[in-house]
Amino acid sequence: MIFETVLITALCILMLAILANLYRVVKGPSSADRVQALDSVGINLIASIAVFSVLLHTHAFFDLILLIGILSFIGTVAFARFIERGVVIERKR
Amino acid sequence: MKFTDVFLQTSTKILVFIIMTFSIFILFAGHHNPGGGFIGGLITSSALVLLYITFDLQTVRDIIPVDFNQLAAGGVIVSVLTGTASFLFHVPFLTQTFTYVDLPLLGNTELASAVIFDLGVYMTVIGTTMTIITSISEDEK
């Protein structure tokens, strides 16, 4: 029972971290701030899913952790490419 | 000014193999665990999108000479043929079966006919997604 209390406390702290990131998404002066805050939200989401799968005694969500990692990386790279060059996929270098 | 994305290109060369391996794992794990053809195809096309972002459209088209329209059509054909193959055994359309076979390297393995249907779904999802993305990205400015 004390173990579940620790896990729920960790989830609450992760929720506070996501809220702090969402403040930066809304308030951020430049678009690079918003992209980086969204990437950080993805990382906090991965940690939340890991804590949830410990809490629910299942390993059905372990693929989801890797999947969100991949999708967050590709989304951040695409946005960075768009900020840097104005085009995501170039036709010819 | 000429950019050279050394960090992005070097990490892409490693990450594409990891993502492709993960997508094949998801495709074949879909019979007993979460996963399947749809999400496997989406992960494979995300690996291809990472290649398209890092390099350009012409380079990736040279190293992966696959017509994604034909890949989508081939996936639909594979799925339909898996359904009609059940008529050969006098059972209804899309009936699936499984058996246990002793494979030389893998041991006692369960082979299900639903995997071939999943393979058709996988090819169709890759073909459709990559057709959408490449046809959007190759229009003139």
PDB file of C-alpha atoms in Angstrom:
ATOM      1  CA  MET A   1       0.000   0.000   0.000  1.00  0.00           C
ATOM      2  CA  ILE A   2       2.899   2.356   0.698  1.00  0.00           C
ATOM      3  CA  PHE A   3       4.289   1.440  -2.740  1.00  0.00           C
ATOM      4  CA  GLU A   4       1.103   2.586  -4.471  1.00  0.00           C
ATOM      5  CA  THR A   5       1.236   5.854  -2.528  1.00  0.00           C
ATOM      6  CA  VAL A   6       4.763   6.445  -3.812  1.00  0.00           C
ATOM      7  CA  LEU A   7       3.662   5.720  -7.382  1.00  0.00           C
ATOM      8  CA  ILE A   8       0.661   8.057  -7.183  1.00  0.00           C
ATOM      9  CA  THR A   9       2.882  10.777  -5.720  1.00  0.00           C
ATOM     10  CA  ALA A  10       5.245  10.318  -8.662  1.00  0.00           C
ATOM     11  CA  LEU A  11       2.298  10.633 -11.054  1.00  0.00           C
ATOM     12  CA  CYS A  12       1.221  13.879  -9.364  1.00  0.00           C
ATOM     13  CA  ILE A  13       4.733  15.309  -9.686  1.00  0.00           C
ATOM     14  CA  LEU A  14       4.821  14.310 -13.366  1.00  0.00           C
ATOM     15  CA  MET A  15       1.456  16.017 -13.840  1.00  0.00           C
ATOM     16  CA  LEU A  16       2.882  19.199 -12.326  1.00  0.00           C
ATOM     17  CA  ALA A  17       5.856  18.937 -14.700  1.00  0.00           C
ATOM     18  CA  ILE A  18       3.514  18.584 -17.698  1.00  0.00           C
ATOM     19  CA  LEU A  19       1.549  21.612 -16.500  1.00  0.00           C
ATOM     20  CA  ALA A  20       4.773  23.638 -16.224  1.00  0.00           C
ATOM     21  CA  ASN A  21       5.650  22.576 -19.786  1.00  0.00           C
ATOM     22  CA  LEU A  22       2.177  23.538 -20.998  1.00  0.00           C
ATOM     23  CA  TYR A  23       2.708  26.994 -19.500  1.00  0.00           C
ATOM     24  CA  ARG A  24       5.821  27.306 -21.681  1.00  0.00           C
ATOM     25  CA  VAL A  25       3.847  26.050 -24.721  1.00  0.00           C
ATOM     26  CA  VAL A  26       1.199  28.730 -24.239  1.00  0.00           C
ATOM     27  CA  LYS A  27       3.466  31.587 -23.132  1.00  0.00           C
ATOM     28  CA  GLY A  28       6.684  30.838 -25.045  1.00  0.00           C
ATOM     29  CA  PRO A  29       7.926  33.865 -26.978  1.00  0.00           C
ATOM     30  CA  SER A  30       9.413  31.995 -29.948  1.00  0.00           C
ATOM     31  CA  SER A  31       8.272  28.873 -31.754  1.00  0.00           C
ATOM     32  CA  ALA A  32      11.464  27.013 -30.778  1.00  0.00           C
ATOM     33  CA  ASP A  33      10.408  27.337 -27.127  1.00  0.00           C
ATOM     34  CA  ARG A  34       7.041  25.772 -27.933  1.00  0.00           C
ATOM     35  CA  VAL A  35       8.580  22.883 -29.891  1.00  0.00           C
ATOM     36  CA  GLN A  36      11.020  22.107 -27.113  1.00  0.00           C
ATOM     37  CA  ALA A  37       8.264  22.264 -24.486  1.00  0.00           C
ATOM     38  CA  LEU A  38       6.158  19.819 -26.527  1.00  0.00           C
ATOM     39  CA  ASP A  39       9.145  17.451 -26.758  1.00  0.00           C
ATOM     40  CA  SER A  40       9.487  17.645 -22.978  1.00  0.00           C
ATOM     41  CA  VAL A  41       5.762  16.906 -22.593  1.00  0.00           C
ATOM     42  CA  GLY A  42       6.332  13.738 -24.649  1.00  0.00           C
ATOM     43  CA  ILE A  43       9.159  12.634 -22.343  1.00  0.00           C
ATOM     44  CA  ASN A  44       7.005  13.236 -19.249  1.00  0.00           C
ATOM     45  CA  LEU A  45       4.224  11.234 -20.914  1.00  0.00           C
ATOM     46  CA  ILE A  46       6.625   8.303 -21.368  1.00  0.00           C
ATOM     47  CA  ALA A  47       7.480   8.414 -17.647  1.00  0.00           C
ATOM     48  CA  SER A  48       3.775   8.575 -16.751  1.00  0.00           C
ATOM     49  CA  ILE A  49       3.005   5.506 -18.881  1.00  0.00           C
ATOM     50  CA  ALA A  50       5.857   3.602 -17.207  1.00  0.00           C
ATOM     51  CA  VAL A  51       4.505   4.463 -13.727  1.00  0.00           C
ATOM     52  CA  PHE A  52       0.966   3.582 -14.833  1.00  0.00           C
ATOM     53  CA  SER A  53       1.995   0.168 -16.148  1.00  0.00           C
ATOM     54  CA  VAL A  54       3.680  -0.566 -12.805  1.00  0.00           C
ATOM     55  CA  LEU A  55       0.535   0.617 -11.026  1.00  0.00           C
ATOM     56  CA  LEU A  56      -1.814  -1.520 -13.157  1.00  0.00           C
ATOM     57  CA  HIS A  57       0.442  -4.658 -12.982  1.00  0.00           C
ATOM     58  CA  THR A  58       0.594  -5.046 -16.773  1.00  0.00           C
ATOM     59  CA  HIS A  59       3.277  -5.079 -19.439  1.00  0.00           C
ATOM     60  CA  ALA A  60       0.887  -4.287 -22.296  1.00  0.00           C
ATOM     61  CA  PHE A  61       2.041  -0.672 -22.470  1.00  0.00           C
ATOM     62  CA  PHE A  62       5.780  -1.257 -22.874  1.00  0.00           C
ATOM     63  CA  ASP A  63       5.569  -1.017 -26.678  1.00  0.00           C
ATOM     64  CA  LEU A  64       3.814   2.316 -26.254  1.00  0.00           C
ATOM     65  CA  ILE A  65       6.830   3.758 -24.390  1.00  0.00           C
ATOM     66  CA  LEU A  66       9.157   3.055 -27.327  1.00  0.00           C
ATOM     67  CA  LEU A  67       6.515   4.258 -29.793  1.00  0.00           C
ATOM     68  CA  ILE A  68       6.031   7.632 -28.097  1.00  0.00           C
ATOM     69  CA  GLY A  69       9.817   8.022 -27.945  1.00  0.00           C
ATOM     70  CA  ILE A  70      10.118   7.446 -31.710  1.00  0.00           C
ATOM     71  CA  LEU A  71       7.171   9.703 -32.612  1.00  0.00           C
ATOM     72  CA  SER A  72       8.330  12.524 -30.308  1.00  0.00           C
ATOM     73  CA  PHE A  73      11.826  12.405 -31.838  1.00  0.00           C
ATOM     74  CA  ILE A  74      10.543  12.451 -35.427  1.00  0.00           C
ATOM     75  CA  GLY A  75       8.075  15.270 -34.682  1.00  0.00           C
ATOM     76  CA  THR A  76      10.766  17.391 -33.051  1.00  0.00           C
ATOM     77  CA  VAL A  77      13.170  16.796 -35.948  1.00  0.00           C
ATOM     78  CA  ALA A  78      10.461  17.753 -38.460  1.00  0.00           C
ATOM     79  CA  PHE A  79       9.629  20.965 -36.595  1.00  0.00           C
ATOM     80  CA  ALA A  80      13.327  21.823 -36.224  1.00  0.00           C
ATOM     81  CA  ARG A  81      13.810  21.308 -39.957  1.00  0.00           C
ATOM     82  CA  PHE A  82      10.791  23.505 -40.655  1.00  0.00           C
ATOM     83  CA  ILE A  83      12.088  26.303 -38.401  1.00  0.00           C
ATOM     84  CA  GLU A  84      15.584  26.080 -39.872  1.00  0.00           C
ATOM     85  CA  ARG A  85      14.825  25.904 -43.615  1.00  0.00           C
ATOM     86  CA  GLY A  86      11.094  26.545 -44.053  1.00  0.00           C
ATOM     87  CA  VAL A  87      10.540  23.151 -45.686  1.00  0.00           C
ATOM     88  CA  VAL A  88      10.305  19.746 -44.021  1.00  0.00           C
ATOM     89  CA  ILE A  89      11.113  17.423 -46.933  1.00  0.00           C
ATOM     90  CA  GLU A  90      13.341  18.819 -49.651  1.00  0.00           C
ATOM     91  CA  ARG A  91      12.941  17.755 -53.261  1.00  0.00           C
ATOM     92  CA  LYS A  92      16.618  17.857 -54.204  1.00  0.00           C
ATOM     93  CA  ARG A  93      19.703  19.047 -52.363  1.00  0.00           C
TER      94      ARG A  93
ATOM     95  CA  MET B   1      24.731  28.925 -47.145  1.00  0.00           C
ATOM     96  CA  LYS B   2      25.141  25.174 -47.322  1.00  0.00           C
ATOM     97  CA  PHE B   3      24.013  23.216 -44.259  1.00  0.00           C
ATOM     98  CA  THR B   4      25.490  19.840 -43.397  1.00  0.00           C
ATOM     99  CA  ASP B   5      23.471  17.988 -40.766  1.00  0.00           C
ATOM    100  CA  VAL B   6      26.223  15.659 -39.557  1.00  0.00           C
ATOM    101  CA  PHE B   7      24.547  14.920 -36.219  1.00  0.00           C
ATOM    102  CA  LEU B   8      21.141  14.268 -37.773  1.00  0.00           C
ATOM    103  CA  GLN B   9      22.479  12.146 -40.635  1.00  0.00           C
ATOM    104  CA  THR B  10      24.685   9.991 -38.392  1.00  0.00           C
ATOM    105  CA  SER B  11      21.960   9.379 -35.828  1.00  0.00           C
ATOM    106  CA  THR B  12      19.410   8.640 -38.574  1.00  0.00           C
ATOM    107  CA  LYS B  13      21.650   5.932 -40.037  1.00  0.00           C
ATOM    108  CA  ILE B  14      21.511   4.105 -36.672  1.00  0.00           C
ATOM    109  CA  LEU B  15      17.924   4.921 -35.691  1.00  0.00           C
ATOM    110  CA  VAL B  16      16.309   3.740 -38.936  1.00  0.00           C
ATOM    111  CA  PHE B  17      17.530   0.191 -38.313  1.00  0.00           C
ATOM    112  CA  ILE B  18      16.185   0.236 -34.742  1.00  0.00           C
ATOM    113  CA  ILE B  19      12.779   1.584 -35.823  1.00  0.00           C
ATOM    114  CA  MET B  20      12.508  -0.927 -38.694  1.00  0.00           C
ATOM    115  CA  THR B  21      13.354  -3.811 -36.334  1.00  0.00           C
ATOM    116  CA  PHE B  22      10.747  -2.553 -33.866  1.00  0.00           C
ATOM    117  CA  SER B  23       8.117  -2.377 -36.607  1.00  0.00           C
ATOM    118  CA  ILE B  24       8.798  -5.962 -37.736  1.00  0.00           C
ATOM    119  CA  PHE B  25       8.565  -7.064 -34.088  1.00  0.00           C
ATOM    120  CA  ILE B  26       5.227  -5.251 -33.688  1.00  0.00           C
ATOM    121  CA  LEU B  27       3.947  -6.822 -36.923  1.00  0.00           C
ATOM    122  CA  PHE B  28       4.630 -10.396 -35.797  1.00  0.00           C
ATOM    123  CA  ALA B  29       3.755  -9.837 -32.113  1.00  0.00           C
ATOM    124  CA  GLY B  30       0.251  -8.753 -33.075  1.00  0.00           C
ATOM    125  CA  HIS B  31      -1.249 -12.230 -32.773  1.00  0.00           C
ATOM    126  CA  HIS B  32      -0.922 -12.558 -28.992  1.00  0.00           C
ATOM    127  CA  ASN B  33       0.225  -9.128 -27.784  1.00  0.00           C
ATOM    128  CA  PRO B  34      -0.652  -5.506 -28.623  1.00  0.00           C
ATOM    129  CA  GLY B  35       0.403  -4.638 -32.145  1.00  0.00           C
ATOM    130  CA  GLY B  36      -0.463  -5.854 -35.609  1.00  0.00           C
ATOM    131  CA  GLY B  37      -0.258  -4.854 -39.242  1.00  0.00           C
ATOM    132  CA  PHE B  38      -1.669  -1.353 -38.964  1.00  0.00           C
ATOM    133  CA  ILE B  39       0.627   0.004 -36.259  1.00  0.00           C
ATOM    134  CA  GLY B  40       3.591  -1.902 -37.741  1.00  0.00           C
ATOM    135  CA  GLY B  41       3.028  -0.207 -41.079  1.00  0.00           C
ATOM    136  CA  LEU B  42       2.766   3.182 -39.412  1.00  0.00           C
ATOM    137  CA  ILE B  43       6.080   2.660 -37.566  1.00  0.00           C
ATOM    138  CA  THR B  44       7.804   1.570 -40.788  1.00  0.00           C
ATOM    139  CA  SER B  45       6.491   4.623 -42.593  1.00  0.00           C
ATOM    140  CA  SER B  46       7.691   6.818 -39.702  1.00  0.00           C
ATOM    141  CA  ALA B  47      11.182   5.381 -40.239  1.00  0.00           C
ATOM    142  CA  LEU B  48      10.890   6.208 -43.941  1.00  0.00           C
ATOM    143  CA  VAL B  49       9.684   9.730 -43.055  1.00  0.00           C
ATOM    144  CA  LEU B  50      12.779  10.160 -40.875  1.00  0.00           C
ATOM    145  CA  LEU B  51      14.894   9.205 -43.908  1.00  0.00           C
ATOM    146  CA  TYR B  52      12.973  11.659 -46.097  1.00  0.00           C
ATOM    147  CA  ILE B  53      13.448  14.471 -43.546  1.00  0.00           C
ATOM    148  CA  THR B  54      17.163  13.841 -43.070  1.00  0.00           C
ATOM    149  CA  PHE B  55      18.043  13.357 -46.724  1.00  0.00           C
ATOM    150  CA  ASP B  56      16.029  14.647 -49.644  1.00  0.00           C
ATOM    151  CA  LEU B  57      13.310  13.139 -51.788  1.00  0.00           C
ATOM    152  CA  GLN B  58      15.552  12.191 -54.726  1.00  0.00           C
ATOM    153  CA  THR B  59      18.228  10.461 -52.618  1.00  0.00           C
ATOM    154  CA  VAL B  60      15.761   8.265 -50.728  1.00  0.00           C
ATOM    155  CA  ARG B  61      14.009   7.433 -53.991  1.00  0.00           C
ATOM    156  CA  ASP B  62      17.343   6.248 -55.365  1.00  0.00           C
ATOM    157  CA  ILE B  63      18.195   4.028 -52.376  1.00  0.00           C
ATOM    158  CA  ILE B  64      14.637   2.651 -51.884  1.00  0.00           C
ATOM    159  CA  PRO B  65      13.331   2.141 -55.451  1.00  0.00           C
ATOM    160  CA  VAL B  66       9.819   1.109 -54.391  1.00  0.00           C
ATOM    161  CA  ASP B  67       6.685   2.436 -56.085  1.00  0.00           C
ATOM    162  CA  PHE B  68       4.395   2.963 -53.088  1.00  0.00           C
ATOM    163  CA  ASN B  69       1.246   2.940 -55.247  1.00  0.00           C
ATOM    164  CA  GLN B  70       2.093  -0.577 -56.387  1.00  0.00           C
ATOM    165  CA  LEU B  71       2.936  -1.550 -52.788  1.00  0.00           C
ATOM    166  CA  ALA B  72      -0.540  -0.486 -51.602  1.00  0.00           C
ATOM    167  CA  ALA B  73      -2.195  -2.346 -54.468  1.00  0.00           C
ATOM    168  CA  GLY B  74      -0.102  -5.445 -53.765  1.00  0.00           C
ATOM    169  CA  GLY B  75      -1.144  -5.350 -50.115  1.00  0.00           C
ATOM    170  CA  VAL B  76      -4.828  -5.269 -51.028  1.00  0.00           C
ATOM    171  CA  ILE B  77      -4.289  -8.164 -53.458  1.00  0.00           C
ATOM    172  CA  VAL B  78      -2.486 -10.227 -50.791  1.00  0.00           C
ATOM    173  CA  SER B  79      -5.318  -9.644 -48.281  1.00  0.00           C
ATOM    174  CA  VAL B  80      -8.059 -10.553 -50.778  1.00  0.00           C
ATOM    175  CA  LEU B  81      -6.187 -13.660 -51.946  1.00  0.00           C
ATOM    176  CA  THR B  82      -5.792 -14.779 -48.309  1.00  0.00           C
ATOM    177  CA  GLY B  83      -9.560 -14.494 -47.941  1.00  0.00           C
ATOM    178  CA  THR B  84     -10.363 -16.353 -51.142  1.00  0.00           C
ATOM    179  CA  ALA B  85      -7.854 -19.124 -50.424  1.00  0.00           C
ATOM    180  CA  SER B  86     -10.277 -20.441 -47.805  1.00  0.00           C
ATOM    181  CA  PHE B  87     -12.622 -21.455 -50.657  1.00  0.00           C
ATOM    182  CA  LEU B  88     -10.067 -24.126 -51.625  1.00  0.00           C
ATOM    183  CA  PHE B  89     -10.768 -25.927 -48.335  1.00  0.00           C
ATOM    184  CA  HIS B  90     -14.595 -25.565 -48.599  1.00  0.00           C
ATOM    185  CA  VAL B  91     -14.902 -23.146 -45.653  1.00  0.00           C
ATOM    186  CA  PRO B  92     -16.446 -19.624 -45.629  1.00  0.00           C
ATOM    187  CA  PHE B  93     -14.643 -16.479 -46.826  1.00  0.00           C
ATOM    188  CA  LEU B  94     -11.831 -15.174 -44.549  1.00  0.00           C
ATOM    189  CA  THR B  95     -11.756 -18.269 -42.352  1.00  0.00           C
ATOM    190  CA  GLN B  96      -8.472 -18.424 -40.446  1.00  0.00           C
ATOM    191  CA  THR B  97      -6.601 -21.363 -39.025  1.00  0.00           C
ATOM    192  CA  PHE B  98      -3.340 -22.090 -37.227  1.00  0.00           C
ATOM    193  CA  THR B  99      -0.992 -24.993 -36.743  1.00  0.00           C
ATOM    194  CA  TYR B 100       2.210 -25.860 -34.909  1.00  0.00           C
ATOM    195  CA  VAL B 101       5.251 -26.571 -37.058  1.00  0.00           C
ATOM    196  CA  ASP B 102       8.780 -27.603 -36.105  1.00  0.00           C
ATOM    197  CA  LEU B 103      10.958 -25.014 -37.830  1.00  0.00           C
ATOM    198  CA  PRO B 104      14.708 -25.709 -38.060  1.00  0.00           C
ATOM    199  CA  LEU B 105      15.954 -22.625 -36.191  1.00  0.00           C
ATOM    200  CA  LEU B 106      12.925 -21.496 -34.159  1.00  0.00           C
ATOM    201  CA  GLY B 107      11.693 -24.804 -32.737  1.00  0.00           C
ATOM    202  CA  ASN B 108       7.981 -25.453 -32.203  1.00  0.00           C
ATOM    203  CA  THR B 109       6.351 -22.380 -33.752  1.00  0.00           C
ATOM    204  CA  GLU B 110       2.716 -21.425 -34.145  1.00  0.00           C
ATOM    205  CA  LEU B 111       1.981 -20.491 -37.762  1.00  0.00           C
ATOM    206  CA  ALA B 112      -1.359 -18.690 -38.272  1.00  0.00           C
ATOM    207  CA  SER B 113      -2.914 -17.780 -41.602  1.00  0.00           C
ATOM    208  CA  ALA B 114      -4.015 -14.433 -40.125  1.00  0.00           C
ATOM    209  CA  VAL B 115      -0.371 -13.302 -40.309  1.00  0.00           C
ATOM    210  CA  ILE B 116      -0.560 -13.255 -44.132  1.00  0.00           C
ATOM    211  CA  PHE B 117      -3.679 -11.064 -43.941  1.00  0.00           C
ATOM    212  CA  ASP B 118      -1.794  -8.821 -41.492  1.00  0.00           C
ATOM    213  CA  LEU B 119       1.096  -8.647 -43.982  1.00  0.00           C
ATOM    214  CA  GLY B 120      -1.335  -7.343 -46.606  1.00  0.00           C
ATOM    215  CA  VAL B 121      -2.608  -4.705 -44.185  1.00  0.00           C
ATOM    216  CA  TYR B 122       1.028  -3.776 -43.405  1.00  0.00           C
ATOM    217  CA  MET B 123       1.899  -3.277 -47.096  1.00  0.00           C
ATOM    218  CA  THR B 124      -1.284  -1.289 -47.731  1.00  0.00           C
ATOM    219  CA  VAL B 125      -0.671   1.053 -44.779  1.00  0.00           C
ATOM    220  CA  ILE B 126       2.949   1.714 -45.843  1.00  0.00           C
ATOM    221  CA  GLY B 127       1.908   2.335 -49.444  1.00  0.00           C
ATOM    222  CA  THR B 128      -0.955   4.686 -48.591  1.00  0.00           C
ATOM    223  CA  THR B 129       0.972   6.716 -45.999  1.00  0.00           C
ATOM    224  CA  MET B 130       4.083   7.142 -48.117  1.00  0.00           C
ATOM    225  CA  THR B 131       2.009   8.019 -51.201  1.00  0.00           C
ATOM    226  CA  ILE B 132       0.281  10.800 -49.237  1.00  0.00           C
ATOM    227  CA  ILE B 133       3.521  12.188 -47.776  1.00  0.00           C
ATOM    228  CA  THR B 134       5.624  12.058 -50.954  1.00  0.00           C
ATOM    229  CA  SER B 135       2.888  13.500 -53.148  1.00  0.00           C
ATOM    230  CA  ILE B 136       2.405  16.402 -50.722  1.00  0.00           C
ATOM    231  CA  SER B 137       6.137  17.108 -50.477  1.00  0.00           C
ATOM    232  CA  GLU B 138       6.965  17.015 -54.176  1.00  0.00           C
ATOM    233  CA  ASP B 139       4.675  19.827 -55.373  1.00  0.00           C
ATOM    234  CA  GLU B 140       6.191  23.018 -56.769  1.00  0.00           C
ATOM    235  CA  LYS B 141       6.544  26.101 -54.609  1.00  0.00           C
TER     236      LYS B 141
END
